PDB file of C-alpha atoms in Angstrom:
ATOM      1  CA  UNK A   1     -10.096  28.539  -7.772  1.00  0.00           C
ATOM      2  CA  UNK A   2     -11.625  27.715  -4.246  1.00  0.00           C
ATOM      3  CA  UNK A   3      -8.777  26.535  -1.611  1.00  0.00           C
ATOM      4  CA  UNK A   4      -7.862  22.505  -2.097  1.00  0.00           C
ATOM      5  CA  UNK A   5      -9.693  20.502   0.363  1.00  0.00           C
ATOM      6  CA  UNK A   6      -7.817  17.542   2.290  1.00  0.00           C
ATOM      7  CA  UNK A   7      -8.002  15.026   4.500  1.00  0.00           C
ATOM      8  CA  UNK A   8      -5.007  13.946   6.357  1.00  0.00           C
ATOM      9  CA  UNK A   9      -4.372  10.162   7.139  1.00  0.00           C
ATOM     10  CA  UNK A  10      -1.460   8.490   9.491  1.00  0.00           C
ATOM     11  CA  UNK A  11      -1.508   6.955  13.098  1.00  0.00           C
ATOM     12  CA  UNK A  12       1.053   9.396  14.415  1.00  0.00           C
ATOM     13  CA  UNK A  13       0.068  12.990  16.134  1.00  0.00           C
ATOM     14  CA  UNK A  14       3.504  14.362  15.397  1.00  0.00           C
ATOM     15  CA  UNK A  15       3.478  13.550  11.267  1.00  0.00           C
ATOM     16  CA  UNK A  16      -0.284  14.829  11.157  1.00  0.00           C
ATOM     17  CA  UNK A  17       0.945  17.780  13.216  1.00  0.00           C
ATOM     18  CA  UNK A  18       3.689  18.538  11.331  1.00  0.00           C
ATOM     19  CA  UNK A  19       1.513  18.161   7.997  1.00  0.00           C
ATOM     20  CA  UNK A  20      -1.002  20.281   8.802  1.00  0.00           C
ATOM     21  CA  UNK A  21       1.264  23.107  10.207  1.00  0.00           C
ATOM     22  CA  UNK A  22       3.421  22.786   6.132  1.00  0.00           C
ATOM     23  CA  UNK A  23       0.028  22.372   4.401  1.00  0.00           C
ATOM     24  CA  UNK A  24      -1.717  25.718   6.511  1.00  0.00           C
ATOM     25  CA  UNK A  25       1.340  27.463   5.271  1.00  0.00           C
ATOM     26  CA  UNK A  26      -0.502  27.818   1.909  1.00  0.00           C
ATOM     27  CA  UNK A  27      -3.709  29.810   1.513  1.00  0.00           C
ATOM     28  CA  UNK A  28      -4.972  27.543  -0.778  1.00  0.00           C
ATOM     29  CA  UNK A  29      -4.928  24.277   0.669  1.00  0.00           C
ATOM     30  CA  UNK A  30      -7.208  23.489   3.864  1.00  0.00           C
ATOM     31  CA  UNK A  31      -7.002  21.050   6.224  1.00  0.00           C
ATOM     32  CA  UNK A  32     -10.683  19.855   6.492  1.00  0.00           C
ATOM     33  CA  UNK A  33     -10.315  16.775   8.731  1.00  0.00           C
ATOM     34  CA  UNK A  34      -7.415  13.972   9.857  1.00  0.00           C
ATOM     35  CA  UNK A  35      -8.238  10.039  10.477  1.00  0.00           C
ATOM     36  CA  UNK A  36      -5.334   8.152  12.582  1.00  0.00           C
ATOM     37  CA  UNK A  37      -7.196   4.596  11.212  1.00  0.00           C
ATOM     38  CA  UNK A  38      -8.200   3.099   8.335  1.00  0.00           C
ATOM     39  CA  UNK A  39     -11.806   3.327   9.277  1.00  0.00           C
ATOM     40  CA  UNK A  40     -11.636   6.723  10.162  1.00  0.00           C
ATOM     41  CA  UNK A  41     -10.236   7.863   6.570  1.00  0.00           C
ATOM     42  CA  UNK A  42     -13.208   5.850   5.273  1.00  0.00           C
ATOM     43  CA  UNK A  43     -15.516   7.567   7.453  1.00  0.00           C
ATOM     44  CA  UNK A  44     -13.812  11.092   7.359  1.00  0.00           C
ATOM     45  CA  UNK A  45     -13.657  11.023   3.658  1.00  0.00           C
ATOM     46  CA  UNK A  46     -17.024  10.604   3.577  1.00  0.00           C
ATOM     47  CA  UNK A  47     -18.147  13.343   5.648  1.00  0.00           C
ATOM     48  CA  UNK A  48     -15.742  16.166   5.234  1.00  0.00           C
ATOM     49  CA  UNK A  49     -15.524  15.279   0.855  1.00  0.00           C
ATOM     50  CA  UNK A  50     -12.025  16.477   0.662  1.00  0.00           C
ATOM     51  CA  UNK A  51     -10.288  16.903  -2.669  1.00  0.00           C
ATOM     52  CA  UNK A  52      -7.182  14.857  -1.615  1.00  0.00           C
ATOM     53  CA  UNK A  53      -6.384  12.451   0.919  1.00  0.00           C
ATOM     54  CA  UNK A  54      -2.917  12.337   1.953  1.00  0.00           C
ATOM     55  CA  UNK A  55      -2.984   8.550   3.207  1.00  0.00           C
ATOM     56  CA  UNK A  56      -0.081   6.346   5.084  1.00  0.00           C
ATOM     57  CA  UNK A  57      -0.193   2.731   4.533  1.00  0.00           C
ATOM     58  CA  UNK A  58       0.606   1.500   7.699  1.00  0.00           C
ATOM     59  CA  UNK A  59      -2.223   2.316  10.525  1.00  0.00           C
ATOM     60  CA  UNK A  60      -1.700   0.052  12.749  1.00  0.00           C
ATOM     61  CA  UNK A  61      -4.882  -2.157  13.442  1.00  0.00           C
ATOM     62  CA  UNK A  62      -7.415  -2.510  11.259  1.00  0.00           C
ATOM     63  CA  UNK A  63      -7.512  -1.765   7.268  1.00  0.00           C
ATOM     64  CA  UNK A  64      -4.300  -0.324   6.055  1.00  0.00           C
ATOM     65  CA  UNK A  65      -3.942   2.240   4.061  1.00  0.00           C
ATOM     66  CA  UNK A  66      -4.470   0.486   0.487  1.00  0.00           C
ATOM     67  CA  UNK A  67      -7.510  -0.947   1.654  1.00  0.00           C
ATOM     68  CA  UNK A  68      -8.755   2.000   3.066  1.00  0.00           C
ATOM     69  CA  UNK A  69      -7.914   3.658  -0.611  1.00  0.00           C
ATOM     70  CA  UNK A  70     -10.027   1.150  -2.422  1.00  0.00           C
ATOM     71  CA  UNK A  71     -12.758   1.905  -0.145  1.00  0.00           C
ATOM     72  CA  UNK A  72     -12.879   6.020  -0.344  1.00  0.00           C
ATOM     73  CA  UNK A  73     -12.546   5.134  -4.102  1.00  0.00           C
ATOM     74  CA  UNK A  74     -15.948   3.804  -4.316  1.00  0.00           C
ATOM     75  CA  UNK A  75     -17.831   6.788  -3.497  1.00  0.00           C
ATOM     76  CA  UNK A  76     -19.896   8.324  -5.907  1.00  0.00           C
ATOM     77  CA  UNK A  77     -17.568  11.170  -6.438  1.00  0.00           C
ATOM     78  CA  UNK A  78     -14.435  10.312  -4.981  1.00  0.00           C
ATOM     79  CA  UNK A  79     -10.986  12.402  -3.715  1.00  0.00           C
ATOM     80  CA  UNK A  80      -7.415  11.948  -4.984  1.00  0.00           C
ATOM     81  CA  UNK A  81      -5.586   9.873  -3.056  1.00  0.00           C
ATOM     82  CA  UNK A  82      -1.978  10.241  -2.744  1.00  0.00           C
ATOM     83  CA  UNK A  83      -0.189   7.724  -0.469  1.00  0.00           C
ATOM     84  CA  UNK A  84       2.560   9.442   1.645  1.00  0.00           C
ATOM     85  CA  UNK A  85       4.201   6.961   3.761  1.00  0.00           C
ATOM     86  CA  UNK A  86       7.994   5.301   4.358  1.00  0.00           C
ATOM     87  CA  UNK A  87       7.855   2.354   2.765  1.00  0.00           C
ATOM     88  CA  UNK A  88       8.644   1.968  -0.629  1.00  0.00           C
ATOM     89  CA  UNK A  89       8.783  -2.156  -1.223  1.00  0.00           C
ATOM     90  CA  UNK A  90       7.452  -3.190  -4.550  1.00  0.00           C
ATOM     91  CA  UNK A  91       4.701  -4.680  -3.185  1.00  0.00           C
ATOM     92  CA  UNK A  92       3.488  -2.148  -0.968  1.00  0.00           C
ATOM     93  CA  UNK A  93       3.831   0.272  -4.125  1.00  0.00           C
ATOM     94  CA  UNK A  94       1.750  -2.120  -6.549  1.00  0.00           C
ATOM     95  CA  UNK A  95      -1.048  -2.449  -3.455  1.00  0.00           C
ATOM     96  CA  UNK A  96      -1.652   1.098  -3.308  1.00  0.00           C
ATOM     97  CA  UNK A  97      -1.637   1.272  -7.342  1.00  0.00           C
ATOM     98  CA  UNK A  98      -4.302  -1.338  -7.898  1.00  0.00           C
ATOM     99  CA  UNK A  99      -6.224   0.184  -5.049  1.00  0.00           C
ATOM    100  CA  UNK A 100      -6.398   3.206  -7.105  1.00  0.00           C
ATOM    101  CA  UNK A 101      -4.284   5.754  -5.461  1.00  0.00           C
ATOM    102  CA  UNK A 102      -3.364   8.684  -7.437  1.00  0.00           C
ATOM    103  CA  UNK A 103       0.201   9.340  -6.344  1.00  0.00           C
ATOM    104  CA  UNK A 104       3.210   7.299  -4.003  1.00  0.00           C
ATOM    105  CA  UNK A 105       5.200   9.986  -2.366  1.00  0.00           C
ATOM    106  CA  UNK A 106       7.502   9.549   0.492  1.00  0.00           C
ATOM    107  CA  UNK A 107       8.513  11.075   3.842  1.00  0.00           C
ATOM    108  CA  UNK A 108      11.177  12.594   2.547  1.00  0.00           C
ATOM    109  CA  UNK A 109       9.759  14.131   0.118  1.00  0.00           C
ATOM    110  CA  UNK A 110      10.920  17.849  -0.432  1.00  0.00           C
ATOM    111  CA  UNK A 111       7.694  19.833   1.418  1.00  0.00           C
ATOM    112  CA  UNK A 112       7.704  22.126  -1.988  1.00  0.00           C
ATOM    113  CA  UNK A 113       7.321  18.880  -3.959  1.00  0.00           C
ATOM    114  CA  UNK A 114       4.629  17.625  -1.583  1.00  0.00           C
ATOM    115  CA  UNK A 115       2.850  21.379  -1.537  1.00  0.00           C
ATOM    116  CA  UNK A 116       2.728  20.976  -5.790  1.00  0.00           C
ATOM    117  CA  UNK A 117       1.700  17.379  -5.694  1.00  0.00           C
ATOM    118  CA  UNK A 118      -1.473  17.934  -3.526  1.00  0.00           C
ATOM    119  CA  UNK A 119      -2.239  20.802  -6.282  1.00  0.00           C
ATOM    120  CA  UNK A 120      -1.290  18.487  -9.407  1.00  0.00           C
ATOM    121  CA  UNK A 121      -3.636  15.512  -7.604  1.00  0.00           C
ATOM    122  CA  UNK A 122      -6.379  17.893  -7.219  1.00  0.00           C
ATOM    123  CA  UNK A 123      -6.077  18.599 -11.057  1.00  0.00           C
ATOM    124  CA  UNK A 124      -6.273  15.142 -11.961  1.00  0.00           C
ATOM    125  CA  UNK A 125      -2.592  14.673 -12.189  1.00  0.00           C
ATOM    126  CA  UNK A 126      -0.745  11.421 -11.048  1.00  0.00           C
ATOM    127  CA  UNK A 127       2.421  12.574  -8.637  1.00  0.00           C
ATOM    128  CA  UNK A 128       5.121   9.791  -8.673  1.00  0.00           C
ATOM    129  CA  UNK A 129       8.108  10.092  -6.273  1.00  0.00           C
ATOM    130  CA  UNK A 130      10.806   9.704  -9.012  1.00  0.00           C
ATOM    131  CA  UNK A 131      12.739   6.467  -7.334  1.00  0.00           C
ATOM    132  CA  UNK A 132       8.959   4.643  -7.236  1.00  0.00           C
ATOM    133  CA  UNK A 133       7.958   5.544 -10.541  1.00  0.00           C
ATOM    134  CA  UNK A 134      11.372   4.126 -11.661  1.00  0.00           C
ATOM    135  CA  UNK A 135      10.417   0.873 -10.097  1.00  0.00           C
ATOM    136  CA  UNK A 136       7.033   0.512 -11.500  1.00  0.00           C
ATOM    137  CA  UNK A 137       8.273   1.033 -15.105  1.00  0.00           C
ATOM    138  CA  UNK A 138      11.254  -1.889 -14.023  1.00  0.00           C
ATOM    139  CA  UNK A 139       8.509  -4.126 -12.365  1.00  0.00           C
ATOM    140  CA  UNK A 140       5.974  -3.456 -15.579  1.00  0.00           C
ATOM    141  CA  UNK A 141       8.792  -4.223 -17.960  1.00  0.00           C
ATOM    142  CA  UNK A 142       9.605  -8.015 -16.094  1.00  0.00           C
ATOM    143  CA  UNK A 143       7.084 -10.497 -16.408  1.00  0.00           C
ATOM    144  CA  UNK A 144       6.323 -11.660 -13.004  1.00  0.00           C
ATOM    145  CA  UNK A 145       7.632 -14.813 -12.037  1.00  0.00           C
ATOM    146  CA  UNK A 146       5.068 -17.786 -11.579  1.00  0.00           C
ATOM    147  CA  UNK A 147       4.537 -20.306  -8.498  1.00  0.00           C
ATOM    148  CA  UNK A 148       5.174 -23.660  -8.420  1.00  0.00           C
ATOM    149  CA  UNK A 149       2.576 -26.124  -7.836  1.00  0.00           C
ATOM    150  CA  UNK A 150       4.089 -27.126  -4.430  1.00  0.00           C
ATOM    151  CA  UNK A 151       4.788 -23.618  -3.714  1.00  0.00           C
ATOM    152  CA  UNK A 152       0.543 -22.697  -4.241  1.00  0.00           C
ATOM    153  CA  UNK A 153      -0.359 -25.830  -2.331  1.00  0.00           C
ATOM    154  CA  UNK A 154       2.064 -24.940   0.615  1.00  0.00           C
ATOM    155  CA  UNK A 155       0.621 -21.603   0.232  1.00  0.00           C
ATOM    156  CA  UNK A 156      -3.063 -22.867   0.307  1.00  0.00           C
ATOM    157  CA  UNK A 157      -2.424 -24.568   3.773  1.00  0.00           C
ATOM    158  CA  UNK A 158      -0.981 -21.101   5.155  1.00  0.00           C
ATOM    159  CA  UNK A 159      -4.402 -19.490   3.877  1.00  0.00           C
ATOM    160  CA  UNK A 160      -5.949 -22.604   5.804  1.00  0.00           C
ATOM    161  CA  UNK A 161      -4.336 -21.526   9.004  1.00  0.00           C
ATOM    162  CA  UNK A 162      -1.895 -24.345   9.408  1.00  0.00           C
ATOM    163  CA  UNK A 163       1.228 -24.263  11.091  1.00  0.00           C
ATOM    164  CA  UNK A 164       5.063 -25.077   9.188  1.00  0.00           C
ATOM    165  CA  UNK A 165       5.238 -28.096  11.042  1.00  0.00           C
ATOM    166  CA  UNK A 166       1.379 -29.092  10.005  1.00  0.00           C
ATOM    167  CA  UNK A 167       1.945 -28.702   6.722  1.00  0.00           C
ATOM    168  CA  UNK A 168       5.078 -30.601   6.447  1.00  0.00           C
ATOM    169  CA  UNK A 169       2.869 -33.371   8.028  1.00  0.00           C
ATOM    170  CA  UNK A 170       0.450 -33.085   5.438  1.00  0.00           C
ATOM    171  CA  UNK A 171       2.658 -33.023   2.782  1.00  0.00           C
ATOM    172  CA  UNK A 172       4.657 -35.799   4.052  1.00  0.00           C
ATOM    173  CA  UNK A 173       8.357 -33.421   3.783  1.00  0.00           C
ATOM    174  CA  UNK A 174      10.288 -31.618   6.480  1.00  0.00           C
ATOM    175  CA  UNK A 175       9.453 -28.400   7.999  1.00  0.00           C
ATOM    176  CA  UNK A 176      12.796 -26.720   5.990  1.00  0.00           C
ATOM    177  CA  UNK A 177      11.490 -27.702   2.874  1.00  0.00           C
ATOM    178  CA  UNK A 178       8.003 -25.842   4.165  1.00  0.00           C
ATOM    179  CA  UNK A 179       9.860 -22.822   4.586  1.00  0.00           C
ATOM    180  CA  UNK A 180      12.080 -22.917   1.361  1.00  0.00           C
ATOM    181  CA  UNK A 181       8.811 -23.299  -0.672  1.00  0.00           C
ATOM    182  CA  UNK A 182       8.004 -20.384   1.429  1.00  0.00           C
ATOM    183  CA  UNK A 183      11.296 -18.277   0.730  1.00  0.00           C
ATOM    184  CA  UNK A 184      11.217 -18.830  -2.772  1.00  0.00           C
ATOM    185  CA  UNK A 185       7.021 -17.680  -3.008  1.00  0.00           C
ATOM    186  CA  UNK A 186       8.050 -14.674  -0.641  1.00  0.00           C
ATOM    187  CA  UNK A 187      10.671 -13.771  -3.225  1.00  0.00           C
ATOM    188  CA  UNK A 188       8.004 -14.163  -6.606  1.00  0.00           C
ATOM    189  CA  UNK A 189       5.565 -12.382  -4.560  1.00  0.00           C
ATOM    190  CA  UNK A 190       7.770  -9.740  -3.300  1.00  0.00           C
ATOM    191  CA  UNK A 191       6.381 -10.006   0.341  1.00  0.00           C
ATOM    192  CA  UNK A 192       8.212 -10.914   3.472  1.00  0.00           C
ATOM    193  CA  UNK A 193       5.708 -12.163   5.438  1.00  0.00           C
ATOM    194  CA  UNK A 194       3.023 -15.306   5.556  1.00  0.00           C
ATOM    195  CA  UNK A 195      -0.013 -12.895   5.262  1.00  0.00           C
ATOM    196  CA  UNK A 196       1.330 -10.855   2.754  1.00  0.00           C
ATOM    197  CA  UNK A 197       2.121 -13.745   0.693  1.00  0.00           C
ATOM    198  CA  UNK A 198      -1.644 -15.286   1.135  1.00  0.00           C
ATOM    199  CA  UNK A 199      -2.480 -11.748   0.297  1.00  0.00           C
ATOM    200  CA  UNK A 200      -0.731 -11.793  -3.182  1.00  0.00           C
ATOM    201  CA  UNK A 201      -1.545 -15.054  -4.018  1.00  0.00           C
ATOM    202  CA  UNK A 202      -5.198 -14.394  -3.685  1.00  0.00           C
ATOM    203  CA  UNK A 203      -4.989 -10.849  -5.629  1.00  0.00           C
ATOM    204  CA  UNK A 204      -3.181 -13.315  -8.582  1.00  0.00           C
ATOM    205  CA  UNK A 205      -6.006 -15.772  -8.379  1.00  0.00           C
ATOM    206  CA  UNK A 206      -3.476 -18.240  -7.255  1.00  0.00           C
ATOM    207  CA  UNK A 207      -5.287 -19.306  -4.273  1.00  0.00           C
ATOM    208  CA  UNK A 208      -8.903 -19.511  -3.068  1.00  0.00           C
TER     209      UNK A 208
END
């Protein structure tokens, strides 16, 4: 079996430093090429056809990670992708799963575990970190909780680009009952932030 090909991804020097240095530690895995940008794991992928990606999710400006996933996915005969990043909220979890990533590992992942899981990817395997994989069974087993109809419109407006206190105009209600709609979509959606919530909503089909 040749030596597994891969393609590092993050937007620190040190962590793709410190990756390559574990990963050349193995004869057969090769580092073929590293991206600190969304874009560039698009474009690197392309060119250097690993065999896994080792992606972050966070790269700063740009695409993140997940959409940067989705894209290398759509290549004719695409790598494994296996996010490998610090954050572990459900939602960033379920946006790296729909975009078709192969495995959710963490930083603190055991470098023995990480060394086997770019082998199992590169066989086809999914490779779980056991605490996410926990959570995805949890989240599959609980229906997710709908929005209200006030709690899409408010949301609508965000997507619109308006302001708390502009929608609380348009709505004719105070700006604290703008952000409680808010709070409570934030919590359904399991975001913590306006754009992340637009984000979700529009994945759902809850809001144009």
């Amino acid at each position: 079996m040749s030596a597994v090909r891969v393609l590092l991804v993050d937007d620190h020097p040190v962590v793709r430093a410190g990756l390559r240095a574990l990963l050349a530690s193995h004869d057969d895995i090769v580092v073929v090429a590293e991206a600190s940008s969304g874009e560039e794991a698009v474009a690197s992928a392309a060119a250097a056809k690993p065999d896994v990606v080792l992606m972050d999710l966070r790269l700063g400006s740009g695409i993140d990670g997940a959409q940067a996933t989705a894209r290398i996915l759509t290549a004719a005969d695409p790598p494994r992708v296996v996010v490998l990043t610090t954050y572990d909220t459900d939602a960033d979890i379920l946006r790296a799963v729909e975009a078709g990533a192969a495995g959710y590992l963490l930083k603190d992942t055991d470098p023995k575990v990480l060394i086997e899981s770019v082998f199992a990817a590169a066989r086809g395997e999914t490779v779980l970190d056991p605490d996410v994989a926990q959570r995805l069974y949890r989240r599959m087993q609980q229906p997710r909780a709908d929005l209200s109809v006030r709690e899409i419109e408010v949301l609508s407006l965000v997507a619109e680009g308006l302001s708390n206190r502009a929608i609380a105009k348009q709505l004719f209600v105070s700006e604290a009952t703008v952000k409680s709609h808010l709070v409570h979509a934030f919590t359904k959606l399991d975001v913590d932030n306006r754009t992340a919530a637009v984000v979700a909503a529009r994945e759902r089909g809850l809001i144009a």
